Amino acid sequence: MQRPVPSFAAFPAPAHAPGGIVRARLHGACGSIPLHPRSAIAPAQALAGALDLHHGRDGGAGPTVSPDLLRRGRAVLRWLQSTVRHGLAPLEAWMDAAFGAAANPFHYLGALTIFFFWIVLVTGIYLYVFYHTSVHGAYASVEYLTRQQWYLGGVLRSLHRYAADAAVITLTLHLIRHFAYDHFRGAHRFSWLTGVPTLWLVAILGITGYWLVWDRLAQYLAVLTTELLDRLPVFAAPIARNFLTPDSLSDRFFTLLAFLHFLSLPLLLAGFIWLHLQRISRPVINPPRPLAVGTLLALLALALLHPAHSQGPANLASAPTTLHLDWFYLSIYPLAGHTPPAFVWTLLFASTLLLCLLPWLPRAAHAPAAVVTPRWCNGCGRCVDDCPFNAITLAPRPAAGKPRGKIAVVNPALCAACGICAGACPSSTPFRRVEELVSGIDLPDFTIDRVRTVTGQRLAALRAPVRIMVFGCRYAARVEALRSADVAVLTLPCSAMLPPSFIEYLLRRRRAEGIVITGCAAGECNYRLGNRWVEERLARRRAPYLRPNVPRERIALIWAAAGEEARVAAAVERLRRRLRSATLRTAAGAGLEAAARGGGGHG
Amino acid sequence: MARMVRGSLQVLAYAAFATALGFFSERPAYTYLQPDRAVIKLSVDQYGRHVGKCRRRTPAELAALPEYDRVPVVCPRRRYPVRVALRLDGRLLYDRTRAPAGLHHDGLSYIYARFVVPAGRHRLQVSLWDDGPRAAPARARAMEITLRPAQVFVIEFSSRHGVFVFR
């Protein structure tokens, strides 16, 4: 069974290519991100659907891999992604109910991680002031903070630990979620790859942090870590010999640890976070204030109710027996204690390699990048501002064109083919009296001209006094089933591809009486900023604006994920009733007027 | 009413988050070493003998050299690997050979190993070979020891001291 993405299949073929090929390409492109977790379609069906996807010439099969193997690989990946999404869905739904879509922690996992790092940094600075970098001073100074200065140092120590643990949770969920939603290739590749070293850095920071305490846990970690490191061909002499006896350890070890934990690793981490955000336009680095305050209070309450304690001073003459591990950071250690180091390293390096290779895994197809038409690009920069992945820049216009000014330039490697740029372009207005509507920037497989043509054709086919045009989104609730005698439907790559001038065009030219725009669930826009740009354009806060003379009451905006089709249907029904009653009122008004006019005439 | 429900759900979410954090930050407890066990650590650094014989330079050879380079005895750089065997109560616990460090195989051979053994009275025998083909160990030591539970007993051999030290 094939996953229903009917809008593309129903889309007329462009003139420049055979319809079958284009359909397959588009189909493949949407197929790469198959189902929203709230969709009722089972993973098995998704798997079966995935198996049917590969029809077109853009299959992406390399010359050395058999197509069958490739297809199976894709199907497994897609099944895995679908399973994870279905697993996360109930949790996300609960968070939606508790926090609302605007403050759902699942929409701010990256920002929350950075927020936790801030807490760790601030509390860490205070702890560092009291920390002694010596064999005998390390444990004593941490104990002083925990016991004698419990009201501040102790609380901050606990906060430091719990914020670091919380960062592991949000970081892991952040990674899992981006994997599940296929946000690791194409435009996301750079962010994904720069995110991988941060996992290692966070883990090393956590481990060195536990070493600094120099308690029984630190002793255990020191011995096992150095034994693991000795298996790498890096050190000439085994560094585990530094922990043979109590007198084989020197203060310099703690100076080195402090240098790593307090300075070099945090700086590296900050650098990688900075890199991680470089290819993202308008990254969200701060969670909403209520969420930040709530999380901080939760951590503070935990720090007060369940303060972090050391596990007795380290003593290299005796081995620790039972330990209270921080499983967020140290879960690899029991494995290291019971398996050969080679196994642990293989596992770690293989996982890292797999994460690094994920962006290059073959996908079903990749929609072509946006294309700039120099004649119609005036260099306004709206597409540059609106692109969610910084794929567009402004460059000096070549001398052959206009003598001065700039022109948009698309980096195909970063372009996600969302069409938001076309929706932002001032030349994407259907009012232009040209045979073929050519925009300054457009998607080759889904042009603005085709949006105008198909919209016109579908509305012209309706035979009803009240006609509604529904613009759907490829990744949101499926809208094709809404087609009826009075409803025409068109699914766009992203609802932000629709310029507001289209709404004005359809309403003013009386092609439709009402417009419904749907998109991904609030806070879950597949292209990050699509929902936001649509809302701001319609609210006249962002160019291109919806002009004030357009009746806002004839427009319905609804954010609904796949599986929430009923909500869209309800919104269409509400608009239909509103429009019908308004039409009746207008007709009644016109009738009364005519009656009055007639009465006057008769009188 | 809806605000109250939402507020309660938020409190529940924060509480669940904090509980998970507090729990997994130190539980479940992990038993690294059973209470009736002890640890033996073996650490060795030793130069193997040179592979090949050392040779005394003739006066003519010495005279041909610059004054700062007139070393009377020259040896080949390459050394034999070092082998260490450890027996506990007659049972072979460890027997490994380690190559000398360095690109020219002229450095120290390092050995480090850790064993978890039952606490109590044991007989330890440790032997070291550093001269290649010879069958008899160059150094050896045996000792009766009593290990307390969780005790870390260290067997150390350093090229500086040239003897096995039990600590």
CSV table of C-alpha atoms in Angstrom, one decimal, chain A residues 230-514:
chain,number,residue,atom,x,y,z
A,230,ASP,CA,45.5,2.9,27.2
A,231,ARG,CA,44.0,0.6,24.6
A,232,LEU,CA,44.2,3.4,22.0
A,233,PRO,CA,47.6,3.8,20.2
A,234,VAL,CA,48.2,7.2,21.7
A,235,PHE,CA,50.2,6.9,24.9
A,236,ALA,CA,53.6,5.2,25.0
A,237,ALA,CA,53.4,4.3,28.6
A,238,PRO,CA,50.1,3.2,30.2
A,239,ILE,CA,48.5,6.2,31.9
A,240,ALA,CA,46.5,3.9,34.2
A,241,ARG,CA,49.8,3.5,36.1
A,242,ASN,CA,49.2,7.0,37.5
A,243,PHE,CA,46.5,5.5,39.7
A,244,LEU,CA,48.4,2.5,41.1
A,245,THR,CA,48.9,3.6,44.6
A,246,PRO,CA,47.9,6.7,46.7
A,247,ASP,CA,51.4,8.2,46.3
A,248,SER,CA,51.6,7.7,42.5
A,249,LEU,CA,49.1,10.5,42.0
A,250,SER,CA,50.3,14.1,41.9
A,251,ASP,CA,48.6,17.5,42.2
A,252,ARG,CA,49.5,18.2,38.5
A,253,PHE,CA,46.7,15.7,37.6
A,254,PHE,CA,44.1,18.0,39.1
A,255,THR,CA,45.6,21.0,37.4
A,256,LEU,CA,45.3,19.2,34.1
A,257,LEU,CA,41.7,18.2,34.9
A,258,ALA,CA,40.8,21.7,36.0
A,259,PHE,CA,42.3,23.1,32.7
A,260,LEU,CA,40.2,20.6,30.7
A,261,HIS,CA,37.0,20.9,32.6
A,262,PHE,CA,37.0,24.6,33.4
A,263,LEU,CA,38.5,26.1,30.3
A,264,SER,CA,39.4,24.1,27.2
A,265,LEU,CA,36.4,21.8,26.9
A,266,PRO,CA,33.8,24.5,27.6
A,267,LEU,CA,35.4,26.8,25.0
A,268,LEU,CA,35.4,23.9,22.5
A,269,LEU,CA,31.8,23.2,23.3
A,270,ALA,CA,30.8,26.8,22.9
A,271,GLY,CA,32.7,26.8,19.5
A,272,PHE,CA,30.8,23.8,18.3
A,273,ILE,CA,27.5,25.2,19.4
A,274,TRP,CA,28.3,28.3,17.5
A,275,LEU,CA,29.2,26.3,14.4
A,276,HIS,CA,26.1,24.1,14.9
A,277,LEU,CA,23.9,27.2,14.5
A,278,GLN,CA,25.7,28.8,11.6
A,279,ARG,CA,23.6,27.3,8.8
A,280,ILE,CA,20.3,28.0,10.5
A,281,SER,CA,18.4,31.2,10.0
A,282,ARG,CA,17.1,32.7,13.2
A,283,PRO,CA,18.0,29.9,15.5
A,284,VAL,CA,16.0,29.7,18.7
A,285,ILE,CA,18.7,29.7,21.4
A,286,ASN,CA,16.5,30.6,24.3
A,287,PRO,CA,13.4,28.7,25.5
A,288,PRO,CA,10.2,30.7,26.2
A,289,ARG,CA,10.5,32.5,29.5
A,290,PRO,CA,7.8,30.5,31.4
A,291,LEU,CA,9.5,27.3,30.3
A,292,ALA,CA,12.9,28.5,31.4
A,293,VAL,CA,11.6,29.7,34.7
A,294,GLY,CA,9.6,26.5,35.3
A,295,THR,CA,12.6,24.3,34.4
A,296,LEU,CA,15.0,26.3,36.6
A,297,LEU,CA,12.5,26.1,39.5
A,298,ALA,CA,12.2,22.3,39.0
A,299,LEU,CA,16.0,21.9,39.1
A,300,LEU,CA,16.2,24.1,42.2
A,301,ALA,CA,13.6,22.1,44.0
A,302,LEU,CA,15.4,18.9,43.1
A,303,ALA,CA,18.7,20.5,44.3
A,304,LEU,CA,17.1,21.4,47.7
A,305,LEU,CA,15.2,18.2,48.2
A,306,HIS,CA,17.8,15.8,46.9
A,307,PRO,CA,21.2,17.4,47.1
A,308,ALA,CA,24.2,15.9,45.3
A,309,HIS,CA,26.7,14.2,47.6
A,310,SER,CA,30.2,12.8,47.2
A,311,GLN,CA,30.7,9.1,47.7
A,312,GLY,CA,33.6,9.1,50.3
A,313,PRO,CA,37.2,10.1,49.6
A,314,ALA,CA,39.1,8.3,47.0
A,315,ASN,CA,41.6,5.8,48.3
A,316,LEU,CA,43.7,4.0,45.7
A,317,ALA,CA,44.7,1.3,48.2
A,318,SER,CA,41.2,0.0,48.2
A,319,ALA,CA,38.8,-0.5,45.4
A,320,PRO,CA,35.2,0.9,45.5
A,321,THR,CA,32.5,-1.8,45.8
A,322,THR,CA,29.1,-0.3,45.3
A,323,LEU,CA,28.7,3.0,43.5
A,324,HIS,CA,26.0,5.4,42.7
A,325,LEU,CA,26.6,6.1,39.0
A,326,ASP,CA,25.1,9.1,37.2
A,327,TRP,CA,23.6,7.0,34.4
A,328,PHE,CA,23.2,10.0,32.2
A,329,TYR,CA,26.9,10.3,31.8
A,330,LEU,CA,28.4,7.1,33.0
A,331,SER,CA,26.3,4.3,31.6
A,332,ILE,CA,29.2,3.2,29.3
A,333,TYR,CA,31.4,2.3,32.4
A,334,PRO,CA,29.6,-0.8,33.6
A,335,LEU,CA,29.9,-2.1,30.0
A,336,ALA,CA,33.6,-1.2,30.0
A,337,GLY,CA,34.0,-3.1,33.3
A,338,HIS,CA,32.6,-6.3,31.8
A,339,THR,CA,33.6,-6.2,28.2
A,340,PRO,CA,37.0,-5.9,26.5
A,341,PRO,CA,38.1,-2.2,25.9
A,342,ALA,CA,38.2,-3.0,22.2
A,343,PHE,CA,34.5,-3.7,22.2
A,344,VAL,CA,33.7,-0.4,24.0
A,345,TRP,CA,35.8,1.6,21.6
A,346,THR,CA,34.4,-0.2,18.6
A,347,LEU,CA,30.9,0.5,19.9
A,348,LEU,CA,31.7,4.2,20.5
A,349,PHE,CA,33.5,4.8,17.2
A,350,ALA,CA,31.0,2.8,15.2
A,351,SER,CA,28.1,4.9,16.7
A,352,THR,CA,29.9,8.1,16.0
A,353,LEU,CA,30.7,7.0,12.4
A,354,LEU,CA,27.1,6.0,11.9
A,355,LEU,CA,25.9,9.4,13.1
A,356,CYS,CA,28.4,11.1,10.8
A,357,LEU,CA,27.4,8.9,7.8
A,358,LEU,CA,23.6,9.4,8.2
A,359,PRO,CA,23.5,12.5,6.1
A,360,TRP,CA,24.9,10.6,3.2
A,361,LEU,CA,22.5,7.7,3.4
A,362,PRO,CA,20.7,7.5,0.1
A,363,ARG,CA,17.2,9.0,0.1
A,364,ALA,CA,14.4,8.4,-2.3
A,365,ALA,CA,14.8,11.7,-4.2
A,366,HIS,CA,15.7,15.2,-3.6
A,367,ALA,CA,13.6,18.0,-5.0
A,368,PRO,CA,15.6,20.5,-7.1
A,369,ALA,CA,16.8,23.6,-5.4
A,370,ALA,CA,15.1,27.0,-6.0
A,371,VAL,CA,16.2,28.9,-9.1
A,372,VAL,CA,16.6,32.7,-9.5
A,373,THR,CA,15.4,34.4,-12.6
A,374,PRO,CA,17.7,37.5,-12.9
A,375,ARG,CA,15.2,39.4,-15.0
A,376,TRP,CA,12.6,39.3,-12.2
A,377,CYS,CA,14.8,39.5,-9.2
A,378,ASN,CA,15.1,43.1,-7.9
A,379,GLY,CA,17.5,42.2,-5.1
A,380,CYS,CA,15.1,43.2,-2.3
A,381,GLY,CA,16.5,40.4,0.0
A,382,ARG,CA,13.1,39.2,1.3
A,383,CYS,CA,13.9,35.6,0.2
A,384,VAL,CA,17.3,36.0,2.0
A,385,ASP,CA,15.5,37.1,5.2
A,386,ASP,CA,12.9,34.3,5.0
A,387,CYS,CA,15.0,31.3,4.0
A,388,PRO,CA,15.1,29.0,7.1
A,389,PHE,CA,18.5,27.5,6.2
A,390,ASN,CA,20.5,30.5,5.0
A,391,ALA,CA,20.6,29.0,1.6
A,392,ILE,CA,20.2,32.3,-0.2
A,393,THR,CA,22.6,35.3,-0.3
A,394,LEU,CA,22.7,38.6,-2.1
A,395,ALA,CA,25.5,39.1,-4.6
A,396,PRO,CA,26.3,42.1,-6.8
A,397,ARG,CA,24.3,41.9,-10.0
A,398,PRO,CA,26.4,40.9,-13.0
A,399,ALA,CA,27.2,43.8,-15.3
A,400,ALA,CA,25.1,42.4,-18.1
A,401,GLY,CA,21.9,42.9,-16.1
A,402,LYS,CA,21.0,46.1,-14.3
A,403,PRO,CA,24.0,48.3,-13.8
A,404,ARG,CA,23.7,48.4,-10.1
A,405,GLY,CA,22.0,46.5,-7.3
A,406,LYS,CA,22.0,43.0,-6.1
A,407,ILE,CA,20.7,39.6,-7.0
A,408,ALA,CA,19.7,36.6,-5.0
A,409,VAL,CA,22.0,33.6,-5.2
A,410,VAL,CA,20.9,30.1,-4.1
A,411,ASN,CA,23.3,27.6,-2.6
A,412,PRO,CA,21.7,24.3,-3.9
A,413,ALA,CA,23.5,22.3,-1.3
A,414,LEU,CA,21.6,24.2,1.5
A,415,CYS,CA,18.3,24.6,-0.3
A,416,ALA,CA,15.5,22.4,1.2
A,417,ALA,CA,13.2,23.2,-1.8
A,418,CYS,CA,10.5,24.5,0.6
A,419,GLY,CA,9.4,27.4,-1.7
A,420,ILE,CA,9.3,29.9,1.2
A,421,CYS,CA,11.5,32.2,-0.9
A,422,ALA,CA,9.0,32.1,-3.8
A,423,GLY,CA,6.3,33.1,-1.3
A,424,ALA,CA,8.4,36.0,-0.1
A,425,CYS,CA,9.3,37.3,-3.6
A,426,PRO,CA,7.5,40.5,-4.6
A,427,SER,CA,7.3,39.3,-8.2
A,428,SER,CA,5.3,36.2,-7.2
A,429,THR,CA,2.0,38.1,-7.6
A,430,PRO,CA,-0.7,36.6,-9.6
A,431,PHE,CA,-2.0,40.0,-10.6
A,432,ARG,CA,0.8,40.3,-13.1
A,433,ARG,CA,-0.6,40.3,-16.6
A,434,VAL,CA,1.8,37.9,-18.2
A,435,GLU,CA,1.2,34.6,-20.0
A,436,GLU,CA,3.6,32.8,-17.8
A,437,LEU,CA,4.0,34.0,-14.2
A,438,VAL,CA,7.8,33.9,-13.7
A,439,SER,CA,8.9,34.8,-10.2
A,440,GLY,CA,12.3,36.2,-9.2
A,441,ILE,CA,13.0,33.0,-7.3
A,442,ASP,CA,11.0,29.8,-7.8
A,443,LEU,CA,11.0,26.1,-7.4
A,444,PRO,CA,11.6,24.4,-10.8
A,445,ASP,CA,9.3,21.5,-9.9
A,446,PHE,CA,6.6,23.6,-8.3
A,447,THR,CA,6.5,27.0,-9.8
A,448,ILE,CA,4.4,30.0,-8.7
A,449,ASP,CA,2.9,30.0,-12.3
A,450,ARG,CA,1.7,26.5,-11.8
A,451,VAL,CA,0.2,27.4,-8.4
A,452,ARG,CA,-1.8,30.2,-10.2
A,453,THR,CA,-2.8,27.9,-13.1
A,454,VAL,CA,-3.8,24.9,-11.1
A,455,THR,CA,-5.6,27.0,-8.5
A,456,GLY,CA,-7.5,28.7,-11.3
A,457,GLN,CA,-8.4,25.5,-13.0
A,458,ARG,CA,-9.6,23.8,-9.8
A,459,LEU,CA,-11.7,26.7,-8.7
A,460,ALA,CA,-13.2,27.1,-12.2
A,461,ALA,CA,-14.4,23.5,-12.0
A,462,LEU,CA,-16.5,24.2,-8.9
A,463,ARG,CA,-20.2,24.8,-9.3
A,464,ALA,CA,-21.3,26.4,-6.1
A,465,PRO,CA,-22.3,29.8,-4.8
A,466,VAL,CA,-19.7,29.7,-2.1
A,467,ARG,CA,-16.4,28.3,-3.2
A,468,ILE,CA,-13.5,27.6,-0.8
A,469,MET,CA,-9.9,27.2,-1.8
A,470,VAL,CA,-7.8,25.1,0.6
A,471,PHE,CA,-4.0,25.4,0.5
A,472,GLY,CA,-2.4,22.5,2.2
A,473,CYS,CA,1.2,21.7,3.3
A,474,ARG,CA,3.0,18.6,2.2
A,475,TYR,CA,4.0,17.7,5.8
A,476,ALA,CA,0.8,18.7,7.6
A,477,ALA,CA,-2.7,17.3,7.6
A,478,ARG,CA,-3.7,15.8,4.3
A,479,VAL,CA,-6.3,18.0,2.6
A,480,GLU,CA,-7.1,16.1,-0.6
A,481,ALA,CA,-10.1,14.4,1.0
A,482,LEU,CA,-11.7,17.8,1.5
A,483,ARG,CA,-12.4,18.2,-2.2
A,484,SER,CA,-16.0,18.6,-2.9
A,485,ALA,CA,-18.5,20.6,-5.0
A,486,ASP,CA,-17.6,23.8,-3.3
A,487,VAL,CA,-14.0,23.1,-2.1
A,488,ALA,CA,-10.9,23.0,-4.3
A,489,VAL,CA,-7.6,21.9,-2.9
A,490,LEU,CA,-3.9,22.4,-3.6
A,491,THR,CA,-1.0,21.0,-1.5
A,492,LEU,CA,2.1,23.1,-1.4
A,493,PRO,CA,5.6,22.1,-0.3
A,494,CYS,CA,5.1,24.6,2.6
A,495,SER,CA,2.2,26.9,3.2
A,496,ALA,CA,4.6,29.8,3.4
A,497,MET,CA,5.1,29.3,-0.3
A,498,LEU,CA,1.8,31.0,-0.9
A,499,PRO,CA,2.3,34.8,-1.3
A,500,PRO,CA,-0.5,36.8,0.4
A,501,SER,CA,-1.2,38.4,-3.0
A,502,PHE,CA,-2.7,35.1,-4.0
A,503,ILE,CA,-5.4,35.4,-1.3
A,504,GLU,CA,-6.2,38.9,-2.4
A,505,TYR,CA,-6.2,37.8,-6.1
A,506,LEU,CA,-8.6,34.9,-5.5
A,507,LEU,CA,-11.0,36.9,-3.3
A,508,ARG,CA,-11.0,40.2,-5.3
A,509,ARG,CA,-11.3,38.4,-8.6
A,510,ARG,CA,-14.2,36.4,-7.1
A,511,ARG,CA,-12.5,33.2,-7.9
A,512,ALA,CA,-13.2,32.0,-4.4
A,513,GLU,CA,-15.3,33.2,-1.5
A,514,GLY,CA,-13.1,31.8,1.2
